Coordinates of C-alpha atoms in Angstrom, one line a residue:
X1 CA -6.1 11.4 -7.5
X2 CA -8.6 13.8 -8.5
X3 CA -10.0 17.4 -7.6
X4 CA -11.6 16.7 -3.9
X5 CA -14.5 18.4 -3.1
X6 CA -14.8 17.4 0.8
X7 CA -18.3 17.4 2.5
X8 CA -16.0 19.0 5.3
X9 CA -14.1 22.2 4.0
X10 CA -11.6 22.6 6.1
X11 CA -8.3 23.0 4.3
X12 CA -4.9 21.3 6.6
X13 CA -2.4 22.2 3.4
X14 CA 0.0 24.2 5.4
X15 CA -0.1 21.9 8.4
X16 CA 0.9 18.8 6.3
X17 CA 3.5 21.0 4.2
X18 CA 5.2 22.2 7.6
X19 CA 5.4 18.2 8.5
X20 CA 6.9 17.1 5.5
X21 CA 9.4 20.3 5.2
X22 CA 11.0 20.1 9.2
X23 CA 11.2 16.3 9.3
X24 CA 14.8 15.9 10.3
X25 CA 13.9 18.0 13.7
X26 CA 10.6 15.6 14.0
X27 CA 12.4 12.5 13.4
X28 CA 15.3 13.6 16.3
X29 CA 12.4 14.7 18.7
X30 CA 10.2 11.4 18.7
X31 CA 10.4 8.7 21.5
X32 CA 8.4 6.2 21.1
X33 CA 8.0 5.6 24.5
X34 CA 6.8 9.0 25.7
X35 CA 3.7 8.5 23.3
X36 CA 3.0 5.1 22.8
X37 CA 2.6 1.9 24.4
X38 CA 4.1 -1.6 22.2
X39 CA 0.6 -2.3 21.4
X40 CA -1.3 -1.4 18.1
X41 CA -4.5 0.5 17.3
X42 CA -6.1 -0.2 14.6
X43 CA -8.4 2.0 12.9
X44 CA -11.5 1.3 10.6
X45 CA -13.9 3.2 8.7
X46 CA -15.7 3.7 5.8
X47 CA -14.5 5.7 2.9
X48 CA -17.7 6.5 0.3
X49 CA -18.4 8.9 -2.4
X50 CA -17.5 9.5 -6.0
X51 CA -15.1 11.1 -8.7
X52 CA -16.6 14.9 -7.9
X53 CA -16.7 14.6 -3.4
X54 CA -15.9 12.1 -0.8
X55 CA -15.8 11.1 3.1
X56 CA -15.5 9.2 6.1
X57 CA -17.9 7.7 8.6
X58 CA -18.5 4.9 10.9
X59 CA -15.1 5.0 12.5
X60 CA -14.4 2.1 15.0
X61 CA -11.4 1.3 16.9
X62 CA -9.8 -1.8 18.1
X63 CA -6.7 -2.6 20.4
X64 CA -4.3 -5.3 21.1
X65 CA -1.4 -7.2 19.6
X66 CA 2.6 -5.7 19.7
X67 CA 3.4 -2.5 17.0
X68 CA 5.3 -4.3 14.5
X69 CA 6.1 -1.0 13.1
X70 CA 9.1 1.2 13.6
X71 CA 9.4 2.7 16.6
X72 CA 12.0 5.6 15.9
X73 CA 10.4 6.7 12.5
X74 CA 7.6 7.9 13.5
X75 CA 7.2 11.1 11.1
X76 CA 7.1 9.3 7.8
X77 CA 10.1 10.2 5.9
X78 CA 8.1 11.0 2.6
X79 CA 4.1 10.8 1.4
X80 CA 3.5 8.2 -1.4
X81 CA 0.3 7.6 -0.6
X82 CA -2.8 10.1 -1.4
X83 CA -4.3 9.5 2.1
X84 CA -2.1 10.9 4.9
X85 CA -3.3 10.2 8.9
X86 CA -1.4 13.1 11.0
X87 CA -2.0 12.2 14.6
X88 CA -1.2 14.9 17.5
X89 CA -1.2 14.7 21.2
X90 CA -4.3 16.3 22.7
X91 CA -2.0 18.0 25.2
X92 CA 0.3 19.6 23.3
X93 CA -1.0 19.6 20.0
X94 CA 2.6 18.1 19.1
X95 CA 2.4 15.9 15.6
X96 CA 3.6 12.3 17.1
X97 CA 2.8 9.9 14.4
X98 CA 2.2 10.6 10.3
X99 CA 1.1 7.5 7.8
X100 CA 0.2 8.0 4.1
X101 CA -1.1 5.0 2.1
X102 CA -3.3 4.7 -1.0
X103 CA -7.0 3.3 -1.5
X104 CA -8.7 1.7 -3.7
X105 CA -11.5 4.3 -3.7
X106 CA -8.9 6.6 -4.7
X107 CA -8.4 4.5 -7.9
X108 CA -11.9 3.9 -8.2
X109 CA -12.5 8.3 -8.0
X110 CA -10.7 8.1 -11.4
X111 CA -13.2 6.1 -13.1
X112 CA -16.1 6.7 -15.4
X113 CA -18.8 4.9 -13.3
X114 CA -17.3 6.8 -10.4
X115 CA -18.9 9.7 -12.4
X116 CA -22.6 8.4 -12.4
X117 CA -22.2 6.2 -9.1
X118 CA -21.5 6.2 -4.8
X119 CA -18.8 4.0 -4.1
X120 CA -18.4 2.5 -0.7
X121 CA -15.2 1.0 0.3
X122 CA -14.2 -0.4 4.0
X123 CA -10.7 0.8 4.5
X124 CA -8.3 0.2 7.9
X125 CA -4.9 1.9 9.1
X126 CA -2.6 0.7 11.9
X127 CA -0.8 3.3 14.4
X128 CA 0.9 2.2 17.7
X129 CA -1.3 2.4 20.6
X130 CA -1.3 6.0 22.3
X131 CA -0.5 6.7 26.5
X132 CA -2.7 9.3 26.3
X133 CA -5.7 11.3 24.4
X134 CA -4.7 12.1 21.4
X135 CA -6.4 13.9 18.2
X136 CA -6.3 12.2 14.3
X137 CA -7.2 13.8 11.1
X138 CA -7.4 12.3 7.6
X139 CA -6.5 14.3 4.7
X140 CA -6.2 13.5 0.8
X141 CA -4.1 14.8 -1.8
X142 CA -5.3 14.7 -5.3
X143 CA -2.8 13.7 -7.9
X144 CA -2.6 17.2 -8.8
X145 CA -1.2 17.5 -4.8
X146 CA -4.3 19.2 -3.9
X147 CA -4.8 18.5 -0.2
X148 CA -8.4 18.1 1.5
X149 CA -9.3 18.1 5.0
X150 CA -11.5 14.7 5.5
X151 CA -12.2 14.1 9.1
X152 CA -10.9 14.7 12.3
X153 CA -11.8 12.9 15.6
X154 CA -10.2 12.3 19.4
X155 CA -9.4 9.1 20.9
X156 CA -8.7 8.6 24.7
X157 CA -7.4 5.4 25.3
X158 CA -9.5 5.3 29.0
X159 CA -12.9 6.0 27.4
X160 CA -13.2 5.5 24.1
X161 CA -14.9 2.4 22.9
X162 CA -12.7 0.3 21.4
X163 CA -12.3 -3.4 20.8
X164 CA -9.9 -6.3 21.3
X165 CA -8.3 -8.1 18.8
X166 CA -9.9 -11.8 19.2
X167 CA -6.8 -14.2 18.3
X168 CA -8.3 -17.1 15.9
X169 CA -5.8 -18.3 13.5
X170 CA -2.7 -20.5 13.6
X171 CA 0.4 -18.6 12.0
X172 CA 2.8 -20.5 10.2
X173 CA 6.5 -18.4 10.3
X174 CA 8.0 -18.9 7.0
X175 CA 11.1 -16.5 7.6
X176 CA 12.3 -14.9 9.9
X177 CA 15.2 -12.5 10.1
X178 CA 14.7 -10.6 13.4
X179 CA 12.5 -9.0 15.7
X180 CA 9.2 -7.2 14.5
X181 CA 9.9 -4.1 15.5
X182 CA 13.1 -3.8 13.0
X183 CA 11.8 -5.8 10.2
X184 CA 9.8 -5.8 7.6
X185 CA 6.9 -7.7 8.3
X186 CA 5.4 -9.4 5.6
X187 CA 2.0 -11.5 6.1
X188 CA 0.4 -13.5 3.8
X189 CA -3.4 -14.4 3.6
X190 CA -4.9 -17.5 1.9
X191 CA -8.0 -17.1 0.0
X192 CA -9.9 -19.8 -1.6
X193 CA -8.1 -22.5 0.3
X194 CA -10.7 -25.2 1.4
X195 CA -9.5 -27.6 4.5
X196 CA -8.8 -30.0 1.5
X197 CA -6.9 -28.0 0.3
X198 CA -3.9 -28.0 3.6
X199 CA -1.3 -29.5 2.1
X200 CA -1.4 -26.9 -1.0
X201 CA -1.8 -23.8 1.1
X202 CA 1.4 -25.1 3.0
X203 CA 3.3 -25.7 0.1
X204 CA 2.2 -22.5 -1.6
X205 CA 3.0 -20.1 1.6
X206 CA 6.2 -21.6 1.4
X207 CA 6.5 -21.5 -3.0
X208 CA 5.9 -17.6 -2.3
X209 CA 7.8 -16.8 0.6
X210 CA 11.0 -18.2 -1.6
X211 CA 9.9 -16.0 -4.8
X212 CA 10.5 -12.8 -2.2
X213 CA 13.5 -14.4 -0.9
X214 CA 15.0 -15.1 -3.8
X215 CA 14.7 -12.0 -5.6
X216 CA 16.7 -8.5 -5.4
X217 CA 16.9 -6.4 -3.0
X218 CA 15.0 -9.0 -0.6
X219 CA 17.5 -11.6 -1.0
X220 CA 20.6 -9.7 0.0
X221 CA 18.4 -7.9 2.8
X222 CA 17.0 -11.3 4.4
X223 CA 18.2 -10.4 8.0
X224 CA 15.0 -7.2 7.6
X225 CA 12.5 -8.8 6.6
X226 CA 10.1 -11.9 8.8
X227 CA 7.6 -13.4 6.5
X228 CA 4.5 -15.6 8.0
X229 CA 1.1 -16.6 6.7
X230 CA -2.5 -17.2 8.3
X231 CA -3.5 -20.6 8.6
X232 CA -6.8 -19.7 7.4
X233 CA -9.6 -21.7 5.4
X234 CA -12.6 -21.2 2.9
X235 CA -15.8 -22.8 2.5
X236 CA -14.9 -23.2 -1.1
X237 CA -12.2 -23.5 -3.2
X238 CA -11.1 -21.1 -5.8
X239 CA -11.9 -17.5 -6.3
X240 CA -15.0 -15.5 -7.4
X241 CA -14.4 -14.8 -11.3
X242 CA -17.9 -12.1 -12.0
X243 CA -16.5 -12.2 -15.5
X244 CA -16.7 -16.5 -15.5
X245 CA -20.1 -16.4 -14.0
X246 CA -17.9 -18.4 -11.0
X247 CA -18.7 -17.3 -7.2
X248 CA -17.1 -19.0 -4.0
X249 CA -17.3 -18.6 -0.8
X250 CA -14.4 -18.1 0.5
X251 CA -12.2 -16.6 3.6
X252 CA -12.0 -12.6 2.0
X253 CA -14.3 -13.3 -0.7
X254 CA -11.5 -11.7 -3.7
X255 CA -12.9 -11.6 -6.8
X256 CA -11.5 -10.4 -10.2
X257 CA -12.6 -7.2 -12.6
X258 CA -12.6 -5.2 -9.3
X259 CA -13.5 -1.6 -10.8
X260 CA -14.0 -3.2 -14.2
X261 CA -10.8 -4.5 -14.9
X262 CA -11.2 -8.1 -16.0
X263 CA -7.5 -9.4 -13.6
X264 CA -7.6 -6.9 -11.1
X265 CA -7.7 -9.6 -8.6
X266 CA -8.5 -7.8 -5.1
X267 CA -10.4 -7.7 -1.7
X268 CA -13.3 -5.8 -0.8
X269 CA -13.3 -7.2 2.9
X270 CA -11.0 -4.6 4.1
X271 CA -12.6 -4.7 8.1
X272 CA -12.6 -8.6 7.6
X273 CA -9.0 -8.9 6.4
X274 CA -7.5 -6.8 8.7
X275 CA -9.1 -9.0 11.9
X276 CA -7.9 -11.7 10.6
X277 CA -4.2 -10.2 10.0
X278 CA -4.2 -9.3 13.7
X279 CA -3.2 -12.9 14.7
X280 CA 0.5 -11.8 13.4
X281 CA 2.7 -8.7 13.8
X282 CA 2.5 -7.1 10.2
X283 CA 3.4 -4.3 8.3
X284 CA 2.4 -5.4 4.4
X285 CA -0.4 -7.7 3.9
X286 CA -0.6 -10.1 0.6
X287 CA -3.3 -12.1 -0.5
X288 CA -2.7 -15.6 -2.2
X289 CA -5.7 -16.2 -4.0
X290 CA -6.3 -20.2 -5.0
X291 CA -6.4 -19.8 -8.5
X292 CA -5.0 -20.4 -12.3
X293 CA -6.2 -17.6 -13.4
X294 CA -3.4 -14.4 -13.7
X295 CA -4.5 -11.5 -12.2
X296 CA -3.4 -9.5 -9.0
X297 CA -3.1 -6.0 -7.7
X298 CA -1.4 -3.9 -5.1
X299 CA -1.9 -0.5 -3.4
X300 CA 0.8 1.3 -1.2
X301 CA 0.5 0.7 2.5
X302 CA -2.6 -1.2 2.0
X303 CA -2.7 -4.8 0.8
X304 CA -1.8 -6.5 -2.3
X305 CA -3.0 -9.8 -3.7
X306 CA -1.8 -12.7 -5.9
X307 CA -3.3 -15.6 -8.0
X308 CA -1.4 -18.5 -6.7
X309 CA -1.1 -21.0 -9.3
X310 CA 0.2 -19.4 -13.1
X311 CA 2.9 -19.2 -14.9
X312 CA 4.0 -15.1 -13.8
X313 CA 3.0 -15.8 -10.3
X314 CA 6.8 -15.0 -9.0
X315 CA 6.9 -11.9 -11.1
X316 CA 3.3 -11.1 -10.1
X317 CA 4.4 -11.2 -6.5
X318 CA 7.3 -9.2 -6.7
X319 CA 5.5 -6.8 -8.9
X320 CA 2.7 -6.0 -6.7
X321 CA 4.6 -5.8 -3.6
X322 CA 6.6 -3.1 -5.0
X323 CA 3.3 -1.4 -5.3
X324 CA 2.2 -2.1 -1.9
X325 CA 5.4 -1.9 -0.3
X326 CA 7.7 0.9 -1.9
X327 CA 5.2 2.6 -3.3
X328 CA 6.3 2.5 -6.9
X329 CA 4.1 3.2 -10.4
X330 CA 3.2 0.7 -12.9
X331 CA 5.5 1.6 -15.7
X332 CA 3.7 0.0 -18.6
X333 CA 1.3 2.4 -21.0
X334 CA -0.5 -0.1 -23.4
X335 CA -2.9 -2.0 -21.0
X336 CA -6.6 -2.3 -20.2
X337 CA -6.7 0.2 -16.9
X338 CA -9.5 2.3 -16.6
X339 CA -8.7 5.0 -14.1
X340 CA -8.5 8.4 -16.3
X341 CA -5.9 11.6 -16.2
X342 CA -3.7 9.6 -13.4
X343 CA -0.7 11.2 -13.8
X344 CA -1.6 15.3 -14.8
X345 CA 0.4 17.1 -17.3
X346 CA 2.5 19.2 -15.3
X347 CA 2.5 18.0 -12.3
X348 CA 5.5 15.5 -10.7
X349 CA 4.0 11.8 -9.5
X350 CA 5.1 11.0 -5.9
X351 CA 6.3 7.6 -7.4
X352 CA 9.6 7.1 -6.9
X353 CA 10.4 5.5 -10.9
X354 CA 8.0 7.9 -12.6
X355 CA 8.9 11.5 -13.9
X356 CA 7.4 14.1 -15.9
X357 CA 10.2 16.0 -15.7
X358 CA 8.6 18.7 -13.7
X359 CA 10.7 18.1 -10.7
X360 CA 13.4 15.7 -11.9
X361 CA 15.9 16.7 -9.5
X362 CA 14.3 15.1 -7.0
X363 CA 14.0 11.4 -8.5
X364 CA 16.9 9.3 -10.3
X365 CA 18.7 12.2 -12.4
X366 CA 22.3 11.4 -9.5
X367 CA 21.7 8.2 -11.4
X368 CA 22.3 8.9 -15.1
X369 CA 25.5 8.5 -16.6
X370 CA 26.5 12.0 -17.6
X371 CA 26.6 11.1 -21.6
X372 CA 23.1 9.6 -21.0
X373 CA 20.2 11.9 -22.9
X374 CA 17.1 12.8 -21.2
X375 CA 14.8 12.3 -22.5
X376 CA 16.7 9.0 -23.2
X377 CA 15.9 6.7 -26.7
X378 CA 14.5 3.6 -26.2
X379 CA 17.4 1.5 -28.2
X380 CA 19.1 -1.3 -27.6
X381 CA 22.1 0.4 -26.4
X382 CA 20.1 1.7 -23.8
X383 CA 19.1 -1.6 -22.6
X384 CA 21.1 -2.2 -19.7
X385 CA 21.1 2.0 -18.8
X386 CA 19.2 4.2 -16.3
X387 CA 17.4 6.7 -18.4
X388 CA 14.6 8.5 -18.8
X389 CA 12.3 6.4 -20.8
X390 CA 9.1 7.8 -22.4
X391 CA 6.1 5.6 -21.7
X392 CA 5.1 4.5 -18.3
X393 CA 2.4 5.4 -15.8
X394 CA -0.6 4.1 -18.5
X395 CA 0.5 6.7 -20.8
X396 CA 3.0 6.9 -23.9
X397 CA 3.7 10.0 -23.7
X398 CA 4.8 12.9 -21.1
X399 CA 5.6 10.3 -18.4
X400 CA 9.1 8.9 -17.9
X401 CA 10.5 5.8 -16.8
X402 CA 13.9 4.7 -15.2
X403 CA 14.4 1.1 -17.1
X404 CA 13.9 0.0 -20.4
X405 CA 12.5 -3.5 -19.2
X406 CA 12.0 -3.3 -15.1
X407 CA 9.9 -5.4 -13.5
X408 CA 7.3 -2.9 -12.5
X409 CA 6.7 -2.5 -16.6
X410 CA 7.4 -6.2 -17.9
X411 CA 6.9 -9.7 -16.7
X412 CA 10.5 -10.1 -15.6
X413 CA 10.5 -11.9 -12.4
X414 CA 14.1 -10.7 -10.2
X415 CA 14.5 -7.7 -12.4
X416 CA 14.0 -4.8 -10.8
X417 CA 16.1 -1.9 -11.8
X418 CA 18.3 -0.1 -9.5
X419 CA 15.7 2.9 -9.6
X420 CA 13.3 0.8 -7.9
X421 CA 15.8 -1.4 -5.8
X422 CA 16.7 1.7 -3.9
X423 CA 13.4 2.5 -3.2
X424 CA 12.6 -1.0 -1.4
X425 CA 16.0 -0.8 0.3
X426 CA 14.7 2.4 2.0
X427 CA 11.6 0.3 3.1
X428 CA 14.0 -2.5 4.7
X429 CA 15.5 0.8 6.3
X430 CA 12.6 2.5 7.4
X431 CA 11.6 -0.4 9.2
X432 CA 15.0 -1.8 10.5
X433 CA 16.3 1.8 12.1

């Protein structure tokens, strides 16, 4: 998301390129069973530094609980997150397992005070729990598709300390449409819910497990994804508002103007978070955050969060999940976000509903109507059209949008556009194969 400067200059470019261009070999190679046992590993560290260099320290593993995950797609079938863990058996050196997911220091790189200031963020990343040693490497790609070699470390499942997950929650199963392994596991995590508070945070699990169930693609893909929620409580009720001069104590601590941003509604906790996720089988974490207030956010193949109570709290959901899940852009460009240069003129964003038109090809042109312009006019006979909209990703101008009114651009709750509906139903798949 920026031009990495690593404290470790190692450069892994053609390793990860040679991944991501053989994949259909990879993919009909994998077993999961010759590598991995049906257990998870979970990895945390600590991500620090600023917009200019950045790396990773304090690494600690932990073990237990069954790998919700898929077990025959093992090579991710594309990146669409900056940070990319490539993990290879010790042995043979053979890539067995690749993950890419985004950060919120990699948002918080982009900003001003990332320019005078460290930044310290607790980050984690599940991987199904290896037979044998194995070697991992982290590596980040700058929106500019820089890569940079970050960090690189062993783990033998005989002697390397690790720690068990320590079961402490209640789980209340809200949906389910089949087993773990070929589903889409979605948990949810209450925040700001005070044991007075029971009877709400049941009700609300259940409010927000219907406003994914109900909307397209979830609802015609119910039989792929299991919804369930942590039975967890705070000391407090509501949420920490910097802004309001209001601070609770609460299960995640979430607080709003994360990086500066008055309704960036999000969770520092990372470590914390994560240990409390491992009393379920998930794949996509979201936080429901007791309070009126709008606000939100989501990151790909990390977490997302969610005001509960408000009146776009369906569309909020839906919206940030299709960050956090599918990996798509925000397709608005008049709002108050204060990352800089996200999307680089000449460059293509790995987003699957944003375009510069560098590498077009590749995203939604099979889509467009062959009479349809590109770029395409934003007038009301285009309304109901897959096009190439100008606007999107921040900007106004030199990034490109599928929809005129999407979801991931308006507060439309159930109106994704069939860009972005495609790219969800290839999460349900991901998962379900």
């Amino acid at each position: 998301m920026k031009h990495h400067q690593s404290f470790i200059f190692r450069n892994r470019l053609r390793l990860l390129l040679s991944v991501f261009c053989f994949l259909p070999l990879l993919l009909s190679a994998q077993n999961f069973n010759t590598y991995f046992e049906n257990k998870t590993l979970r990895i945390d560290y600590m991500h620090q530094g600023n917009a200019h260099s950045e790396k990773i320290a304090q690494v600690i593993f932990w073990r237990g609980g069954i790998w919700s995950g898929t077990h025959t797609q093992l090579i991710e079938p594309a990146r669409l997150g900056e940070m990319v863990l490539t993990v290879k058996d010790a042995k043979t050196n053979e890539i067995i397992y690749t993950r890419s997911y985004s950060t919120l220091f990699g948002e918080y790189a982009t900003t001003e005070r990332a320019e005078k200031e460290e930044g310290f963020f607790e980050e984690s990343i599940l991987m199904p729990y290896p037979k044998a040693p194995v070697k991992y490497e982290f590596g980040v790609y700058s929106r500019s598709h820089q890569f940079t070699f970050l960090y690189e470390g062993e783990f033998d499942p005989k002697t390397t300390p690790q720690k068990p997950f320590k079961k402490k929650y209640n789980v209340m199963n809200l949906h389910i449409g089949g087993k773990a392994e070929s589903c889409l596991d979605i948990l949810f995590l209450p925040d700001g819910y005070s044991k007075k508070d029971k009877e709400k945070l049941k009700k609300d699990m259940q409010t927000f497990a219907d406003y994914i169930l109900n909307c397209s693609p979830y609802s015609e893909n119910k039989d792929k994804v299991n919804i369930r929620a942590i039975k967890g409580y705070s000391k407090e009720s509501g949420i920490t508002d910097p802004n309001a001069k209001v601070f609770k104590k609460t299960l995640l601590n979430s607080s709003y103007n994360t990086i500066d941003v008055d309704r960036y509604l999000m969770c520092l906790n990372v470590w914390k978070m994560n240990e409390i996720a491992d009393d379920a089988p998930y794949d996509a974490l979201l936080i429901i955050a007791n309070s009126k207030k709008y606000g939100g956010g989501g990151i790909y193949n990390f977490y997302a969060v969610v005001n509960s109570d408000g009146k776009y709290s369906d569309y909020v959901t839906v919206h940030e999940l299709g960050h956090s899940i599918a990996g798509l852009g925000d397709e608005y460009f008049d709002s108050e976000v204060s990352v800089r240069d996200f999307y680089p003129e000449g460059v293509e964003p790995v987003e699957p509903n944003l375009t510069t038109l560098v590498d077009f090809d590749k995203k939604w042109k099979h889509l467009l109507a062959q009479d349809t312009p590109v770029p395409t006019p934003d007038e009301d006979e285009y309304n109901n059209v897959v096009g190439v909209f100008e606007g999107g990703g921040y900007v106004a101008k030199g990034v490109y949008r599928p929809w005129h009114n999407c979801t991931m651009k308006e507060k439309v709750y159930n109106g994704f556009c069939p860009v972005c509906k495609k790219a969800l139903e290839n999460v349900f798949l991901y998962f379900s194969k």
